[in-house]
Amino acid sequence: MRQSGKLEYGGRRGPQRTCVGCRVRTAKSELLRLVLDGDHVVPDLRGRLPGRGASLHPALSCLELAERRRAFLRAFRVPGPLDVSPVRAHLEENPMSCRTPS
């Protein structure tokens, strides 16, 4: 039986976040942090932008799921429509970071 909070190789477990698209819990380092800039959802590549954040796998499939489920409205706790084109542009420009979550 595995001890709680430890990885199999004996290291410590890192912070976990849930992807707003596919709802899979993953290590924070594998997810892209998103924040609001007005009514635009923008990627926070350095993890330093102020405000409430949402996590997303760097895959277009997860972005499309999040849009369909209106997950960004709930994650950011805002009522109005949001523009996710900056996130889509980032994912399309960086195909190496776009992989299907496992």
mmCIF file with all atom_site columns, C-alpha atoms in Angstrom:
data_model
loop_
_atom_site.group_PDB
_atom_site.id
_atom_site.type_symbol
_atom_site.label_atom_id
_atom_site.label_alt_id
_atom_site.label_comp_id
_atom_site.label_asym_id
_atom_site.label_entity_id
_atom_site.label_seq_id
_atom_site.pdbx_PDB_ins_code
_atom_site.Cartn_x
_atom_site.Cartn_y
_atom_site.Cartn_z
_atom_site.occupancy
_atom_site.B_iso_or_equiv
_atom_site.pdbx_formal_charge
_atom_site.auth_seq_id
_atom_site.auth_comp_id
_atom_site.auth_asym_id
_atom_site.auth_atom_id
_atom_site.pdbx_PDB_model_num
ATOM 1   C CA . MET A 1 1   ? 0.000   0.000  0.000   1.00 0.00 ? 1   MET A CA 1
ATOM 2   C CA . ARG A 1 2   ? 1.315   3.420  -0.993  1.00 0.00 ? 2   ARG A CA 1
ATOM 3   C CA . GLN A 1 3   ? 1.760   6.073  1.655   1.00 0.00 ? 3   GLN A CA 1
ATOM 4   C CA . SER A 1 4   ? -0.407  9.120  1.277   1.00 0.00 ? 4   SER A CA 1
ATOM 5   C CA . GLY A 1 5   ? 1.408   12.151 -0.102  1.00 0.00 ? 5   GLY A CA 1
ATOM 6   C CA . LYS A 1 6   ? 4.474   10.292 -1.391  1.00 0.00 ? 6   LYS A CA 1
ATOM 7   C CA . LEU A 1 7   ? 5.406   9.298  -4.914  1.00 0.00 ? 7   LEU A CA 1
ATOM 8   C CA . GLU A 1 8   ? 6.557   5.761  -5.602  1.00 0.00 ? 8   GLU A CA 1
ATOM 9   C CA . TYR A 1 9   ? 10.190  6.826  -6.040  1.00 0.00 ? 9   TYR A CA 1
ATOM 10  C CA . GLY A 1 10  ? 10.192  8.387  -2.575  1.00 0.00 ? 10  GLY A CA 1
ATOM 11  C CA . GLY A 1 11  ? 9.914   12.042 -3.588  1.00 0.00 ? 11  GLY A CA 1
ATOM 12  C CA . ARG A 1 12  ? 7.347   14.479 -2.284  1.00 0.00 ? 12  ARG A CA 1
ATOM 13  C CA . ARG A 1 13  ? 4.089   15.077 -4.078  1.00 0.00 ? 13  ARG A CA 1
ATOM 14  C CA . GLY A 1 14  ? 3.901   18.479 -5.756  1.00 0.00 ? 14  GLY A CA 1
ATOM 15  C CA . PRO A 1 15  ? 0.904   20.797 -5.921  1.00 0.00 ? 15  PRO A CA 1
ATOM 16  C CA . GLN A 1 16  ? -2.076  19.453 -7.856  1.00 0.00 ? 16  GLN A CA 1
ATOM 17  C CA . ARG A 1 17  ? -4.543  21.427 -9.993  1.00 0.00 ? 17  ARG A CA 1
ATOM 18  C CA . THR A 1 18  ? -7.637  20.425 -11.977 1.00 0.00 ? 18  THR A CA 1
ATOM 19  C CA . CYS A 1 19  ? -7.892  21.170 -15.689 1.00 0.00 ? 19  CYS A CA 1
ATOM 20  C CA . VAL A 1 20  ? -11.056 23.219 -16.290 1.00 0.00 ? 20  VAL A CA 1
ATOM 21  C CA . GLY A 1 21  ? -11.535 21.445 -19.634 1.00 0.00 ? 21  GLY A CA 1
ATOM 22  C CA . CYS A 1 22  ? -11.256 17.720 -18.985 1.00 0.00 ? 22  CYS A CA 1
ATOM 23  C CA . ARG A 1 23  ? -11.514 17.916 -15.152 1.00 0.00 ? 23  ARG A CA 1
ATOM 24  C CA . VAL A 1 24  ? -8.424  15.714 -14.626 1.00 0.00 ? 24  VAL A CA 1
ATOM 25  C CA . ARG A 1 25  ? -6.214  16.454 -11.607 1.00 0.00 ? 25  ARG A CA 1
ATOM 26  C CA . THR A 1 26  ? -2.611  16.829 -12.671 1.00 0.00 ? 26  THR A CA 1
ATOM 27  C CA . ALA A 1 27  ? 0.633   18.270 -11.358 1.00 0.00 ? 27  ALA A CA 1
ATOM 28  C CA . LYS A 1 28  ? 0.626   22.054 -11.489 1.00 0.00 ? 28  LYS A CA 1
ATOM 29  C CA . SER A 1 29  ? 3.773   22.043 -13.629 1.00 0.00 ? 29  SER A CA 1
ATOM 30  C CA . GLU A 1 30  ? 1.975   20.218 -16.469 1.00 0.00 ? 30  GLU A CA 1
ATOM 31  C CA . LEU A 1 31  ? -0.864  22.739 -16.728 1.00 0.00 ? 31  LEU A CA 1
ATOM 32  C CA . LEU A 1 32  ? -1.117  26.189 -18.262 1.00 0.00 ? 32  LEU A CA 1
ATOM 33  C CA . ARG A 1 33  ? -2.294  28.914 -15.873 1.00 0.00 ? 33  ARG A CA 1
ATOM 34  C CA . LEU A 1 34  ? -4.871  31.324 -17.283 1.00 0.00 ? 34  LEU A CA 1
ATOM 35  C CA . VAL A 1 35  ? -5.989  34.684 -15.882 1.00 0.00 ? 35  VAL A CA 1
ATOM 36  C CA . LEU A 1 36  ? -8.412  37.415 -16.864 1.00 0.00 ? 36  LEU A CA 1
ATOM 37  C CA . ASP A 1 37  ? -7.300  40.650 -18.501 1.00 0.00 ? 37  ASP A CA 1
ATOM 38  C CA . GLY A 1 38  ? -10.513 42.628 -18.796 1.00 0.00 ? 38  GLY A CA 1
ATOM 39  C CA . ASP A 1 39  ? -12.817 40.239 -20.667 1.00 0.00 ? 39  ASP A CA 1
ATOM 40  C CA . HIS A 1 40  ? -9.933  38.319 -22.301 1.00 0.00 ? 40  HIS A CA 1
ATOM 41  C CA . VAL A 1 41  ? -8.589  35.044 -20.950 1.00 0.00 ? 41  VAL A CA 1
ATOM 42  C CA . VAL A 1 42  ? -4.794  35.168 -21.319 1.00 0.00 ? 42  VAL A CA 1
ATOM 43  C CA . PRO A 1 43  ? -2.073  32.590 -20.619 1.00 0.00 ? 43  PRO A CA 1
ATOM 44  C CA . ASP A 1 44  ? 0.105   33.332 -17.601 1.00 0.00 ? 44  ASP A CA 1
ATOM 45  C CA . LEU A 1 45  ? 3.354   31.747 -18.758 1.00 0.00 ? 45  LEU A CA 1
ATOM 46  C CA . ARG A 1 46  ? 5.421   32.806 -15.744 1.00 0.00 ? 46  ARG A CA 1
ATOM 47  C CA . GLY A 1 47  ? 2.681   32.217 -13.174 1.00 0.00 ? 47  GLY A CA 1
ATOM 48  C CA . ARG A 1 48  ? 3.038   35.729 -11.797 1.00 0.00 ? 48  ARG A CA 1
ATOM 49  C CA . LEU A 1 49  ? 0.044   37.672 -13.137 1.00 0.00 ? 49  LEU A CA 1
ATOM 50  C CA . PRO A 1 50  ? -2.371  38.916 -10.472 1.00 0.00 ? 50  PRO A CA 1
ATOM 51  C CA . GLY A 1 51  ? -5.886  37.679 -10.095 1.00 0.00 ? 51  GLY A CA 1
ATOM 52  C CA . ARG A 1 52  ? -7.802  34.471 -9.895  1.00 0.00 ? 52  ARG A CA 1
ATOM 53  C CA . GLY A 1 53  ? -6.307  31.738 -12.050 1.00 0.00 ? 53  GLY A CA 1
ATOM 54  C CA . ALA A 1 54  ? -7.630  28.703 -13.871 1.00 0.00 ? 54  ALA A CA 1
ATOM 55  C CA . SER A 1 55  ? -5.583  25.728 -15.035 1.00 0.00 ? 55  SER A CA 1
ATOM 56  C CA . LEU A 1 56  ? -5.787  24.044 -18.414 1.00 0.00 ? 56  LEU A CA 1
ATOM 57  C CA . HIS A 1 57  ? -3.852  21.271 -20.152 1.00 0.00 ? 57  HIS A CA 1
ATOM 58  C CA . PRO A 1 58  ? -1.898  22.853 -23.018 1.00 0.00 ? 58  PRO A CA 1
ATOM 59  C CA . ALA A 1 59  ? -4.076  21.073 -25.584 1.00 0.00 ? 59  ALA A CA 1
ATOM 60  C CA . LEU A 1 60  ? -6.694  22.464 -27.956 1.00 0.00 ? 60  LEU A CA 1
ATOM 61  C CA . SER A 1 61  ? -9.039  19.611 -27.046 1.00 0.00 ? 61  SER A CA 1
ATOM 62  C CA . CYS A 1 62  ? -9.143  20.754 -23.402 1.00 0.00 ? 62  CYS A CA 1
ATOM 63  C CA . LEU A 1 63  ? -9.689  24.367 -24.482 1.00 0.00 ? 63  LEU A CA 1
ATOM 64  C CA . GLU A 1 64  ? -12.646 23.334 -26.641 1.00 0.00 ? 64  GLU A CA 1
ATOM 65  C CA . LEU A 1 65  ? -14.123 21.281 -23.787 1.00 0.00 ? 65  LEU A CA 1
ATOM 66  C CA . ALA A 1 66  ? -13.796 24.234 -21.417 1.00 0.00 ? 66  ALA A CA 1
ATOM 67  C CA . GLU A 1 67  ? -15.530 26.532 -23.919 1.00 0.00 ? 67  GLU A CA 1
ATOM 68  C CA . ARG A 1 68  ? -18.373 24.054 -24.467 1.00 0.00 ? 68  ARG A CA 1
ATOM 69  C CA . ARG A 1 69  ? -18.887 23.562 -20.742 1.00 0.00 ? 69  ARG A CA 1
ATOM 70  C CA . ARG A 1 70  ? -18.620 27.320 -20.039 1.00 0.00 ? 70  ARG A CA 1
ATOM 71  C CA . ALA A 1 71  ? -15.988 26.422 -17.469 1.00 0.00 ? 71  ALA A CA 1
ATOM 72  C CA . PHE A 1 72  ? -14.146 29.744 -17.663 1.00 0.00 ? 72  PHE A CA 1
ATOM 73  C CA . LEU A 1 73  ? -17.197 31.659 -16.446 1.00 0.00 ? 73  LEU A CA 1
ATOM 74  C CA . ARG A 1 74  ? -17.389 29.448 -13.345 1.00 0.00 ? 74  ARG A CA 1
ATOM 75  C CA . ALA A 1 75  ? -13.634 29.324 -12.758 1.00 0.00 ? 75  ALA A CA 1
ATOM 76  C CA . PHE A 1 76  ? -13.242 33.098 -12.878 1.00 0.00 ? 76  PHE A CA 1
ATOM 77  C CA . ARG A 1 77  ? -16.622 33.728 -11.217 1.00 0.00 ? 77  ARG A CA 1
ATOM 78  C CA . VAL A 1 78  ? -17.750 36.286 -13.801 1.00 0.00 ? 78  VAL A CA 1
ATOM 79  C CA . PRO A 1 79  ? -21.172 36.612 -15.471 1.00 0.00 ? 79  PRO A CA 1
ATOM 80  C CA . GLY A 1 80  ? -20.356 37.884 -18.951 1.00 0.00 ? 80  GLY A CA 1
ATOM 81  C CA . PRO A 1 81  ? -18.931 36.333 -22.111 1.00 0.00 ? 81  PRO A CA 1
ATOM 82  C CA . LEU A 1 82  ? -15.156 35.907 -22.253 1.00 0.00 ? 82  LEU A CA 1
ATOM 83  C CA . ASP A 1 83  ? -12.781 36.028 -25.208 1.00 0.00 ? 83  ASP A CA 1
ATOM 84  C CA . VAL A 1 84  ? -10.421 33.021 -25.266 1.00 0.00 ? 84  VAL A CA 1
ATOM 85  C CA . SER A 1 85  ? -8.725  33.890 -28.572 1.00 0.00 ? 85  SER A CA 1
ATOM 86  C CA . PRO A 1 86  ? -5.376  34.781 -26.855 1.00 0.00 ? 86  PRO A CA 1
ATOM 87  C CA . VAL A 1 87  ? -5.240  31.278 -25.348 1.00 0.00 ? 87  VAL A CA 1
ATOM 88  C CA . ARG A 1 88  ? -6.180  29.636 -28.656 1.00 0.00 ? 88  ARG A CA 1
ATOM 89  C CA . ALA A 1 89  ? -3.491  31.678 -30.463 1.00 0.00 ? 89  ALA A CA 1
ATOM 90  C CA . HIS A 1 90  ? -0.878  30.654 -27.874 1.00 0.00 ? 90  HIS A CA 1
ATOM 91  C CA . LEU A 1 91  ? -1.751  26.961 -28.209 1.00 0.00 ? 91  LEU A CA 1
ATOM 92  C CA . GLU A 1 92  ? -1.696  27.134 -32.011 1.00 0.00 ? 92  GLU A CA 1
ATOM 93  C CA . GLU A 1 93  ? 1.673   28.959 -32.045 1.00 0.00 ? 93  GLU A CA 1
ATOM 94  C CA . ASN A 1 94  ? 3.269   26.429 -29.675 1.00 0.00 ? 94  ASN A CA 1
ATOM 95  C CA . PRO A 1 95  ? 2.343   22.994 -31.031 1.00 0.00 ? 95  PRO A CA 1
ATOM 96  C CA . MET A 1 96  ? 5.123   21.333 -29.041 1.00 0.00 ? 96  MET A CA 1
ATOM 97  C CA . SER A 1 97  ? 3.349   22.197 -25.792 1.00 0.00 ? 97  SER A CA 1
ATOM 98  C CA . CYS A 1 98  ? 0.023   20.907 -27.153 1.00 0.00 ? 98  CYS A CA 1
ATOM 99  C CA . ARG A 1 99  ? -0.270  17.289 -26.224 1.00 0.00 ? 99  ARG A CA 1
ATOM 100 C CA . THR A 1 100 ? -3.198  15.131 -25.331 1.00 0.00 ? 100 THR A CA 1
ATOM 101 C CA . PRO A 1 101 ? -3.490  14.709 -21.574 1.00 0.00 ? 101 PRO A CA 1
ATOM 102 C CA . SER A 1 102 ? -2.942  11.150 -20.383 1.00 0.00 ? 102 SER A CA 1
#
